[in-house]
Amino acid sequence: MTITERFLKYVAFDTQSDETTEVTPSTSKQMVFAQYLKTELEALGLEEISLDDNGYLFATLPANTTRNIPVIGFIAHMDTSPDMSGANVKPRIVSAYDGTDIPLCAEENIILSPRQFPELLDHKGEDLIVTDGHTLLGADDKAGIAEIISAIAYLKEHPEIEHGKIRIGFNPDEEIGLGAHKFDVEKFGCKWAYTMDGGEVGELEFENFNAAAAKVHVKGRNVHPGYAKNKMINSQLVAHEFISMLPANETPATTEGYEGFYHLIGMEGEVESSTVSYIIRDHDRQKFEARKAFMQECAAKLNEKYGNDIVCVELKDQYYNMRQQVEPLMHIIDIAFAAMQEAGVEPKVKAIRGGTDGAQLSFKGLPCPNIFAGGLNFHGRYEFVPIQSMEKAMNVIVKIAELTAKRY
């Protein structure tokens, strides 16, 4: 089975996660996909295959040498984003992309265009897998799964490539920040691992955002509008006032690189009560803590203005920057860097403007930088992945296994 055939088979599974269910996996359909992958790993003849009740699937490719080579791992997540439907995905292949607009759904004028997405032009001449404009594609992170399994199959078919014991892990619920929460690092049993969950070809990442979620709860006072003067407190207006207190130039749409932000992701309410939801992101830990403190200061000012503690900010840290965990072990970055070069890929070491399971795993004792999976425009109808990018990622995995064996 080719990597393309694997990927197209995988995206047929609807695996959206759901942050509201409070169970693991957060949706039962993720377990359906996990069970399918388990049968595929069994057919490949892998060992130590396990699928637990929480949807974590582990397997082993045994070493083909008696030398003492460190056990390494490769990890990808099975869920897709709740931001857009992942049901009934209808992918198609645009062969030898010519650099022009790609109609995803001509009837509804849904167009994937290099005018809006100039990164398309970096892939002229390549074969792109796109959506029909009504769902996301699922390259985040089914491309990573296809790459890992294809690389393991390649290593089995080429015993002349010496390698140590390799563990692979597929987990649920990364998209809702819970992918690593029940990941059994001790059972996985690796010295280090790599998540195959990045974007563009060449990405190699060991820095990510510090991340928190914020819920701003606002209590109002409802009074008949005809008699409301000096009595009514409209929680929606107070919530709007809170929003306006945050810097307008510190949002995802106005920042890049190492710049952090406040991202308004949800609003609901009526006169009596309102809730505003944010995510807070910053690479710098001190600035991250200052952002959280500033939100509390905004709430305090509104409470001083309106009284009665009507605004309450509920903060929950989600993950931290993995750099402090990986930096003392730079040899694992060096191996990935060299593997890319040997695979004909130009390494692009950069900070993730987001997070991966690897961040949380690094803090659980499994150093875990992130490598490109090749997809672009994640979480929406304009998502696409070049087949050649997946093939390059697969080759990088093979080279990492090979170089690890050579260096030990």
PDB file of N, CA and C in Angstrom, residues 37-112:
ATOM      1  N   LEU A  37      -6.536   0.921  12.801  1.00  0.00           N
ATOM      2  CA  LEU A  37      -5.076   1.027  12.752  1.00  0.00           C
ATOM      3  C   LEU A  37      -4.417  -0.163  13.441  1.00  0.00           C
ATOM      4  N   LYS A  38      -5.025  -0.632  14.512  1.00  0.00           N
ATOM      5  CA  LYS A  38      -4.479  -1.795  15.226  1.00  0.00           C
ATOM      6  C   LYS A  38      -4.424  -3.010  14.308  1.00  0.00           C
ATOM      7  N   THR A  39      -5.474  -3.236  13.523  1.00  0.00           N
ATOM      8  CA  THR A  39      -5.467  -4.381  12.602  1.00  0.00           C
ATOM      9  C   THR A  39      -4.400  -4.187  11.525  1.00  0.00           C
ATOM     10  N   GLU A  40      -4.173  -2.955  11.100  1.00  0.00           N
ATOM     11  CA  GLU A  40      -3.149  -2.698  10.094  1.00  0.00           C
ATOM     12  C   GLU A  40      -1.754  -2.980  10.666  1.00  0.00           C
ATOM     13  N   LEU A  41      -1.521  -2.566  11.900  1.00  0.00           N
ATOM     14  CA  LEU A  41      -0.220  -2.815  12.529  1.00  0.00           C
ATOM     15  C   LEU A  41       0.002  -4.305  12.744  1.00  0.00           C
ATOM     16  N   GLU A  42      -1.057  -5.021  13.074  1.00  0.00           N
ATOM     17  CA  GLU A  42      -0.946  -6.484  13.222  1.00  0.00           C
ATOM     18  C   GLU A  42      -0.590  -7.130  11.886  1.00  0.00           C
ATOM     19  N   ALA A  43      -1.215  -6.640  10.814  1.00  0.00           N
ATOM     20  CA  ALA A  43      -0.941  -7.203   9.488  1.00  0.00           C
ATOM     21  C   ALA A  43       0.494  -6.932   9.046  1.00  0.00           C
ATOM     22  N   LEU A  44       1.058  -5.837   9.531  1.00  0.00           N
ATOM     23  CA  LEU A  44       2.456  -5.521   9.218  1.00  0.00           C
ATOM     24  C   LEU A  44       3.442  -6.384  10.016  1.00  0.00           C
ATOM     25  N   GLY A  45       2.938  -7.094  11.017  1.00  0.00           N
ATOM     26  CA  GLY A  45       3.792  -7.952  11.825  1.00  0.00           C
ATOM     27  C   GLY A  45       4.538  -7.231  12.924  1.00  0.00           C
ATOM     28  N   LEU A  46       4.018  -6.078  13.373  1.00  0.00           N
ATOM     29  CA  LEU A  46       4.662  -5.386  14.481  1.00  0.00           C
ATOM     30  C   LEU A  46       4.409  -6.126  15.782  1.00  0.00           C
ATOM     31  N   GLU A  47       5.158  -5.766  16.799  1.00  0.00           N
ATOM     32  CA  GLU A  47       5.087  -6.453  18.088  1.00  0.00           C
ATOM     33  C   GLU A  47       4.628  -5.486  19.179  1.00  0.00           C
ATOM     34  N   GLU A  48       4.332  -6.046  20.360  1.00  0.00           N
ATOM     35  CA  GLU A  48       3.933  -5.260  21.538  1.00  0.00           C
ATOM     36  C   GLU A  48       2.824  -4.268  21.187  1.00  0.00           C
ATOM     37  N   ILE A  49       1.849  -4.733  20.418  1.00  0.00           N
ATOM     38  CA  ILE A  49       0.735  -3.869  20.020  1.00  0.00           C
ATOM     39  C   ILE A  49      -0.277  -3.806  21.152  1.00  0.00           C
ATOM     40  N   SER A  50      -0.635  -2.588  21.541  1.00  0.00           N
ATOM     41  CA  SER A  50      -1.622  -2.431  22.616  1.00  0.00           C
ATOM     42  C   SER A  50      -2.534  -1.255  22.307  1.00  0.00           C
ATOM     43  N   LEU A  51      -3.811  -1.425  22.582  1.00  0.00           N
ATOM     44  CA  LEU A  51      -4.807  -0.362  22.460  1.00  0.00           C
ATOM     45  C   LEU A  51      -5.579  -0.326  23.760  1.00  0.00           C
ATOM     46  N   ASP A  52      -5.402   0.734  24.548  1.00  0.00           N
ATOM     47  CA  ASP A  52      -6.062   0.770  25.852  1.00  0.00           C
ATOM     48  C   ASP A  52      -7.457   1.382  25.739  1.00  0.00           C
ATOM     49  N   ASP A  53      -8.168   1.391  26.863  1.00  0.00           N
ATOM     50  CA  ASP A  53      -9.558   1.844  26.870  1.00  0.00           C
ATOM     51  C   ASP A  53      -9.691   3.336  26.575  1.00  0.00           C
ATOM     52  N   ASN A  54      -8.594   4.073  26.691  1.00  0.00           N
ATOM     53  CA  ASN A  54      -8.619   5.508  26.418  1.00  0.00           C
ATOM     54  C   ASN A  54      -8.239   5.847  24.983  1.00  0.00           C
ATOM     55  N   GLY A  55      -7.992   4.814  24.176  1.00  0.00           N
ATOM     56  CA  GLY A  55      -7.722   5.047  22.772  1.00  0.00           C
ATOM     57  C   GLY A  55      -6.275   5.310  22.415  1.00  0.00           C
ATOM     58  N   TYR A  56      -5.337   4.924  23.284  1.00  0.00           N
ATOM     59  CA  TYR A  56      -3.911   5.088  22.997  1.00  0.00           C
ATOM     60  C   TYR A  56      -3.379   3.787  22.398  1.00  0.00           C
ATOM     61  N   LEU A  57      -2.861   3.896  21.181  1.00  0.00           N
ATOM     62  CA  LEU A  57      -2.398   2.729  20.431  1.00  0.00           C
ATOM     63  C   LEU A  57      -0.875   2.763  20.325  1.00  0.00           C
ATOM     64  N   PHE A  58      -0.205   1.737  20.859  1.00  0.00           N
ATOM     65  CA  PHE A  58       1.251   1.629  20.809  1.00  0.00           C
ATOM     66  C   PHE A  58       1.641   0.359  20.058  1.00  0.00           C
ATOM     67  N   ALA A  59       2.809   0.393  19.436  1.00  0.00           N
ATOM     68  CA  ALA A  59       3.348  -0.795  18.772  1.00  0.00           C
ATOM     69  C   ALA A  59       4.860  -0.665  18.659  1.00  0.00           C
ATOM     70  N   THR A  60       5.510  -1.790  18.362  1.00  0.00           N
ATOM     71  CA  THR A  60       6.977  -1.841  18.301  1.00  0.00           C
ATOM     72  C   THR A  60       7.456  -2.462  17.004  1.00  0.00           C
ATOM     73  N   LEU A  61       8.449  -1.811  16.406  1.00  0.00           N
ATOM     74  CA  LEU A  61       9.273  -2.443  15.381  1.00  0.00           C
ATOM     75  C   LEU A  61      10.552  -2.858  16.084  1.00  0.00           C
ATOM     76  N   PRO A  62      10.804  -4.177  16.238  1.00  0.00           N
ATOM     77  CA  PRO A  62      11.986  -4.618  16.988  1.00  0.00           C
ATOM     78  C   PRO A  62      13.282  -4.181  16.301  1.00  0.00           C
ATOM     79  N   ALA A  63      14.321  -4.051  17.087  1.00  0.00           N
ATOM     80  CA  ALA A  63      15.642  -3.752  16.539  1.00  0.00           C
ATOM     81  C   ALA A  63      16.093  -4.891  15.634  1.00  0.00           C
ATOM     82  N   ASN A  64      16.871  -4.556  14.624  1.00  0.00           N
ATOM     83  CA  ASN A  64      17.454  -5.603  13.771  1.00  0.00           C
ATOM     84  C   ASN A  64      18.965  -5.701  13.977  1.00  0.00           C
ATOM     85  N   THR A  65      19.390  -5.280  15.179  1.00  0.00           N
ATOM     86  CA  THR A  65      20.795  -5.354  15.567  1.00  0.00           C
ATOM     87  C   THR A  65      20.880  -5.686  17.049  1.00  0.00           C
ATOM     88  N   THR A  66      21.987  -6.271  17.459  1.00  0.00           N
ATOM     89  CA  THR A  66      22.178  -6.581  18.878  1.00  0.00           C
ATOM     90  C   THR A  66      22.899  -5.451  19.603  1.00  0.00           C
ATOM     91  N   ARG A  67      23.302  -4.424  18.870  1.00  0.00           N
ATOM     92  CA  ARG A  67      23.968  -3.297  19.509  1.00  0.00           C
ATOM     93  C   ARG A  67      22.998  -2.524  20.399  1.00  0.00           C
ATOM     94  N   ASN A  68      23.538  -1.848  21.392  1.00  0.00           N
ATOM     95  CA  ASN A  68      22.714  -1.137  22.371  1.00  0.00           C
ATOM     96  C   ASN A  68      22.372   0.256  21.851  1.00  0.00           C
ATOM     97  N   ILE A  69      21.313   0.327  21.061  1.00  0.00           N
ATOM     98  CA  ILE A  69      20.875   1.588  20.462  1.00  0.00           C
ATOM     99  C   ILE A  69      19.676   2.108  21.250  1.00  0.00           C
ATOM    100  N   PRO A  70      19.633   3.415  21.534  1.00  0.00           N
ATOM    101  CA  PRO A  70      18.491   3.950  22.296  1.00  0.00           C
ATOM    102  C   PRO A  70      17.159   3.671  21.602  1.00  0.00           C
ATOM    103  N   VAL A  71      16.141   3.397  22.402  1.00  0.00           N
ATOM    104  CA  VAL A  71      14.788   3.212  21.874  1.00  0.00           C
ATOM    105  C   VAL A  71      14.209   4.595  21.572  1.00  0.00           C
ATOM    106  N   ILE A  72      13.757   4.791  20.331  1.00  0.00           N
ATOM    107  CA  ILE A  72      13.145   6.061  19.965  1.00  0.00           C
ATOM    108  C   ILE A  72      11.710   5.819  19.513  1.00  0.00           C
ATOM    109  N   GLY A  73      10.934   6.904  19.457  1.00  0.00           N
ATOM    110  CA  GLY A  73       9.532   6.763  19.097  1.00  0.00           C
ATOM    111  C   GLY A  73       9.078   7.815  18.101  1.00  0.00           C
ATOM    112  N   PHE A  74       7.971   7.509  17.441  1.00  0.00           N
ATOM    113  CA  PHE A  74       7.309   8.444  16.527  1.00  0.00           C
ATOM    114  C   PHE A  74       5.824   8.460  16.876  1.00  0.00           C
ATOM    115  N   ILE A  75       5.268   9.668  16.967  1.00  0.00           N
ATOM    116  CA  ILE A  75       3.922   9.849  17.514  1.00  0.00           C
ATOM    117  C   ILE A  75       3.086  10.733  16.589  1.00  0.00           C
ATOM    118  N   ALA A  76       1.815  10.400  16.449  1.00  0.00           N
ATOM    119  CA  ALA A  76       0.863  11.247  15.713  1.00  0.00           C
ATOM    120  C   ALA A  76      -0.508  11.110  16.376  1.00  0.00           C
ATOM    121  N   HIS A  77      -1.371  12.086  16.126  1.00  0.00           N
ATOM    122  CA  HIS A  77      -2.704  12.027  16.764  1.00  0.00           C
ATOM    123  C   HIS A  77      -3.779  11.656  15.757  1.00  0.00           C
ATOM    124  N   MET A  78      -4.784  10.970  16.262  1.00  0.00           N
ATOM    125  CA  MET A  78      -5.844  10.420  15.420  1.00  0.00           C
ATOM    126  C   MET A  78      -7.019  11.363  15.228  1.00  0.00           C
ATOM    127  N   ASP A  79      -7.197  12.329  16.119  1.00  0.00           N
ATOM    128  CA  ASP A  79      -8.383  13.175  16.026  1.00  0.00           C
ATOM    129  C   ASP A  79      -8.170  14.318  15.035  1.00  0.00           C
ATOM    130  N   THR A  80      -9.279  14.865  14.562  1.00  0.00           N
ATOM    131  CA  THR A  80      -9.256  16.084  13.767  1.00  0.00           C
ATOM    132  C   THR A  80      -9.966  17.189  14.533  1.00  0.00           C
ATOM    133  N   SER A  81      -9.771  18.404  14.078  1.00  0.00           N
ATOM    134  CA  SER A  81     -10.239  19.582  14.805  1.00  0.00           C
ATOM    135  C   SER A  81     -11.766  19.669  14.859  1.00  0.00           C
ATOM    136  N   PRO A  82     -12.302  20.133  15.996  1.00  0.00           N
ATOM    137  CA  PRO A  82     -13.744  20.422  16.070  1.00  0.00           C
ATOM    138  C   PRO A  82     -14.140  21.660  15.272  1.00  0.00           C
ATOM    139  N   ASP A  83     -13.153  22.395  14.733  1.00  0.00           N
ATOM    140  CA  ASP A  83     -13.456  23.657  14.060  1.00  0.00           C
ATOM    141  C   ASP A  83     -14.286  23.475  12.799  1.00  0.00           C
ATOM    142  N   MET A  84     -14.159  22.311  12.157  1.00  0.00           N
ATOM    143  CA  MET A  84     -14.950  22.058  10.943  1.00  0.00           C
ATOM    144  C   MET A  84     -15.202  20.572  10.804  1.00  0.00           C
ATOM    145  N   SER A  85     -16.274  20.233  10.167  1.00  0.00           N
ATOM    146  CA  SER A  85     -16.663  18.823  10.034  1.00  0.00           C
ATOM    147  C   SER A  85     -15.566  17.997   9.376  1.00  0.00           C
ATOM    148  N   GLY A  86     -15.383  16.791   9.928  1.00  0.00           N
ATOM    149  CA  GLY A  86     -14.486  15.813   9.319  1.00  0.00           C
ATOM    150  C   GLY A  86     -15.252  14.598   8.820  1.00  0.00           C
ATOM    151  N   ALA A  87     -16.573  14.739   8.673  1.00  0.00           N
ATOM    152  CA  ALA A  87     -17.415  13.628   8.215  1.00  0.00           C
ATOM    153  C   ALA A  87     -17.580  13.684   6.698  1.00  0.00           C
ATOM    154  N   ASN A  88     -17.558  12.506   6.088  1.00  0.00           N
ATOM    155  CA  ASN A  88     -17.759  12.393   4.638  1.00  0.00           C
ATOM    156  C   ASN A  88     -16.766  13.238   3.846  1.00  0.00           C
ATOM    157  N   VAL A  89     -15.504  13.154   4.264  1.00  0.00           N
ATOM    158  CA  VAL A  89     -14.450  13.852   3.539  1.00  0.00           C
ATOM    159  C   VAL A  89     -14.354  13.280   2.124  1.00  0.00           C
ATOM    160  N   LYS A  90     -14.314  14.166   1.155  1.00  0.00           N
ATOM    161  CA  LYS A  90     -14.225  13.742  -0.259  1.00  0.00           C
ATOM    162  C   LYS A  90     -12.951  14.331  -0.866  1.00  0.00           C
ATOM    163  N   PRO A  91     -11.822  13.672  -0.635  1.00  0.00           N
ATOM    164  CA  PRO A  91     -10.566  14.204  -1.167  1.00  0.00           C
ATOM    165  C   PRO A  91     -10.431  13.941  -2.656  1.00  0.00           C
ATOM    166  N   ARG A  92      -9.649  14.778  -3.306  1.00  0.00           N
ATOM    167  CA  ARG A  92      -9.271  14.484  -4.689  1.00  0.00           C
ATOM    168  C   ARG A  92      -7.838  14.940  -4.899  1.00  0.00           C
ATOM    169  N   ILE A  93      -7.204  14.382  -5.904  1.00  0.00           N
ATOM    170  CA  ILE A  93      -5.807  14.685  -6.195  1.00  0.00           C
ATOM    171  C   ILE A  93      -5.729  15.622  -7.394  1.00  0.00           C
ATOM    172  N   VAL A  94      -5.054  16.749  -7.174  1.00  0.00           N
ATOM    173  CA  VAL A  94      -4.758  17.679  -8.262  1.00  0.00           C
ATOM    174  C   VAL A  94      -3.346  17.351  -8.742  1.00  0.00           C
ATOM    175  N   SER A  95      -3.240  16.666  -9.857  1.00  0.00           N
ATOM    176  CA  SER A  95      -1.943  16.196 -10.339  1.00  0.00           C
ATOM    177  C   SER A  95      -1.163  17.337 -10.991  1.00  0.00           C
ATOM    178  N   ALA A  96       0.132  17.357 -10.711  1.00  0.00           N
ATOM    179  CA  ALA A  96       1.047  18.336 -11.330  1.00  0.00           C
ATOM    180  C   ALA A  96       0.450  19.743 -11.274  1.00  0.00           C
ATOM    181  N   TYR A  97       0.197  20.221 -10.079  1.00  0.00           N
ATOM    182  CA  TYR A  97      -0.439  21.530  -9.876  1.00  0.00           C
ATOM    183  C   TYR A  97       0.256  22.615 -10.697  1.00  0.00           C
ATOM    184  N   ASP A  98      -0.542  23.409 -11.417  1.00  0.00           N
ATOM    185  CA  ASP A  98       0.020  24.367 -12.372  1.00  0.00           C
ATOM    186  C   ASP A  98       0.102  25.803 -11.860  1.00  0.00           C
ATOM    187  N   GLY A  99      -0.257  26.022 -10.593  1.00  0.00           N
ATOM    188  CA  GLY A  99      -0.126  27.370 -10.029  1.00  0.00           C
ATOM    189  C   GLY A  99      -1.351  28.239 -10.168  1.00  0.00           C
ATOM    190  N   THR A 100      -2.438  27.705 -10.708  1.00  0.00           N
ATOM    191  CA  THR A 100      -3.662  28.488 -10.878  1.00  0.00           C
ATOM    192  C   THR A 100      -4.664  28.172  -9.763  1.00  0.00           C
ATOM    193  N   ASP A 101      -5.830  28.832  -9.829  1.00  0.00           N
ATOM    194  CA  ASP A 101      -6.890  28.573  -8.850  1.00  0.00           C
ATOM    195  C   ASP A 101      -7.350  27.122  -8.935  1.00  0.00           C
ATOM    196  N   ILE A 102      -7.696  26.556  -7.773  1.00  0.00           N
ATOM    197  CA  ILE A 102      -8.234  25.196  -7.709  1.00  0.00           C
ATOM    198  C   ILE A 102      -9.692  25.283  -7.249  1.00  0.00           C
ATOM    199  N   PRO A 103     -10.668  25.026  -8.104  1.00  0.00           N
ATOM    200  CA  PRO A 103     -12.066  25.005  -7.649  1.00  0.00           C
ATOM    201  C   PRO A 103     -12.292  23.776  -6.753  1.00  0.00           C
ATOM    202  N   LEU A 104     -12.672  24.027  -5.525  1.00  0.00           N
ATOM    203  CA  LEU A 104     -13.007  22.923  -4.623  1.00  0.00           C
ATOM    204  C   LEU A 104     -14.469  22.528  -4.811  1.00  0.00           C
ATOM    205  N   CYS A 105     -15.313  23.555  -4.922  1.00  0.00           N
ATOM    206  CA  CYS A 105     -16.733  23.320  -5.243  1.00  0.00           C
ATOM    207  C   CYS A 105     -17.166  24.444  -6.174  1.00  0.00           C
ATOM    208  N   ALA A 106     -17.190  24.159  -7.454  1.00  0.00           N
ATOM    209  CA  ALA A 106     -17.484  25.185  -8.446  1.00  0.00           C
ATOM    210  C   ALA A 106     -18.894  25.747  -8.276  1.00  0.00           C
ATOM    211  N   GLU A 107     -19.838  24.877  -7.904  1.00  0.00           N
ATOM    212  CA  GLU A 107     -21.236  25.312  -7.768  1.00  0.00           C
ATOM    213  C   GLU A 107     -21.383  26.398  -6.697  1.00  0.00           C
ATOM    214  N   GLU A 108     -20.596  26.311  -5.642  1.00  0.00           N
ATOM    215  CA  GLU A 108     -20.686  27.285  -4.549  1.00  0.00           C
ATOM    216  C   GLU A 108     -19.528  28.279  -4.571  1.00  0.00           C
ATOM    217  N   ASN A 109     -18.749  28.247  -5.627  1.00  0.00           N
ATOM    218  CA  ASN A 109     -17.631  29.181  -5.817  1.00  0.00           C
ATOM    219  C   ASN A 109     -16.640  29.117  -4.638  1.00  0.00           C
ATOM    220  N   ILE A 110     -16.358  27.904  -4.180  1.00  0.00           N
ATOM    221  CA  ILE A 110     -15.340  27.710  -3.135  1.00  0.00           C
ATOM    222  C   ILE A 110     -14.030  27.401  -3.848  1.00  0.00           C
ATOM    223  N   ILE A 111     -13.092  28.332  -3.759  1.00  0.00           N
ATOM    224  CA  ILE A 111     -11.869  28.279  -4.555  1.00  0.00           C
ATOM    225  C   ILE A 111     -10.644  28.289  -3.641  1.00  0.00           C
ATOM    226  N   LEU A 112      -9.726  27.383  -3.886  1.00  0.00           N
ATOM    227  CA  LEU A 112      -8.414  27.407  -3.236  1.00  0.00           C
ATOM    228  C   LEU A 112      -7.481  28.158  -4.179  1.00  0.00           C
TER     229      LEU A 112
END
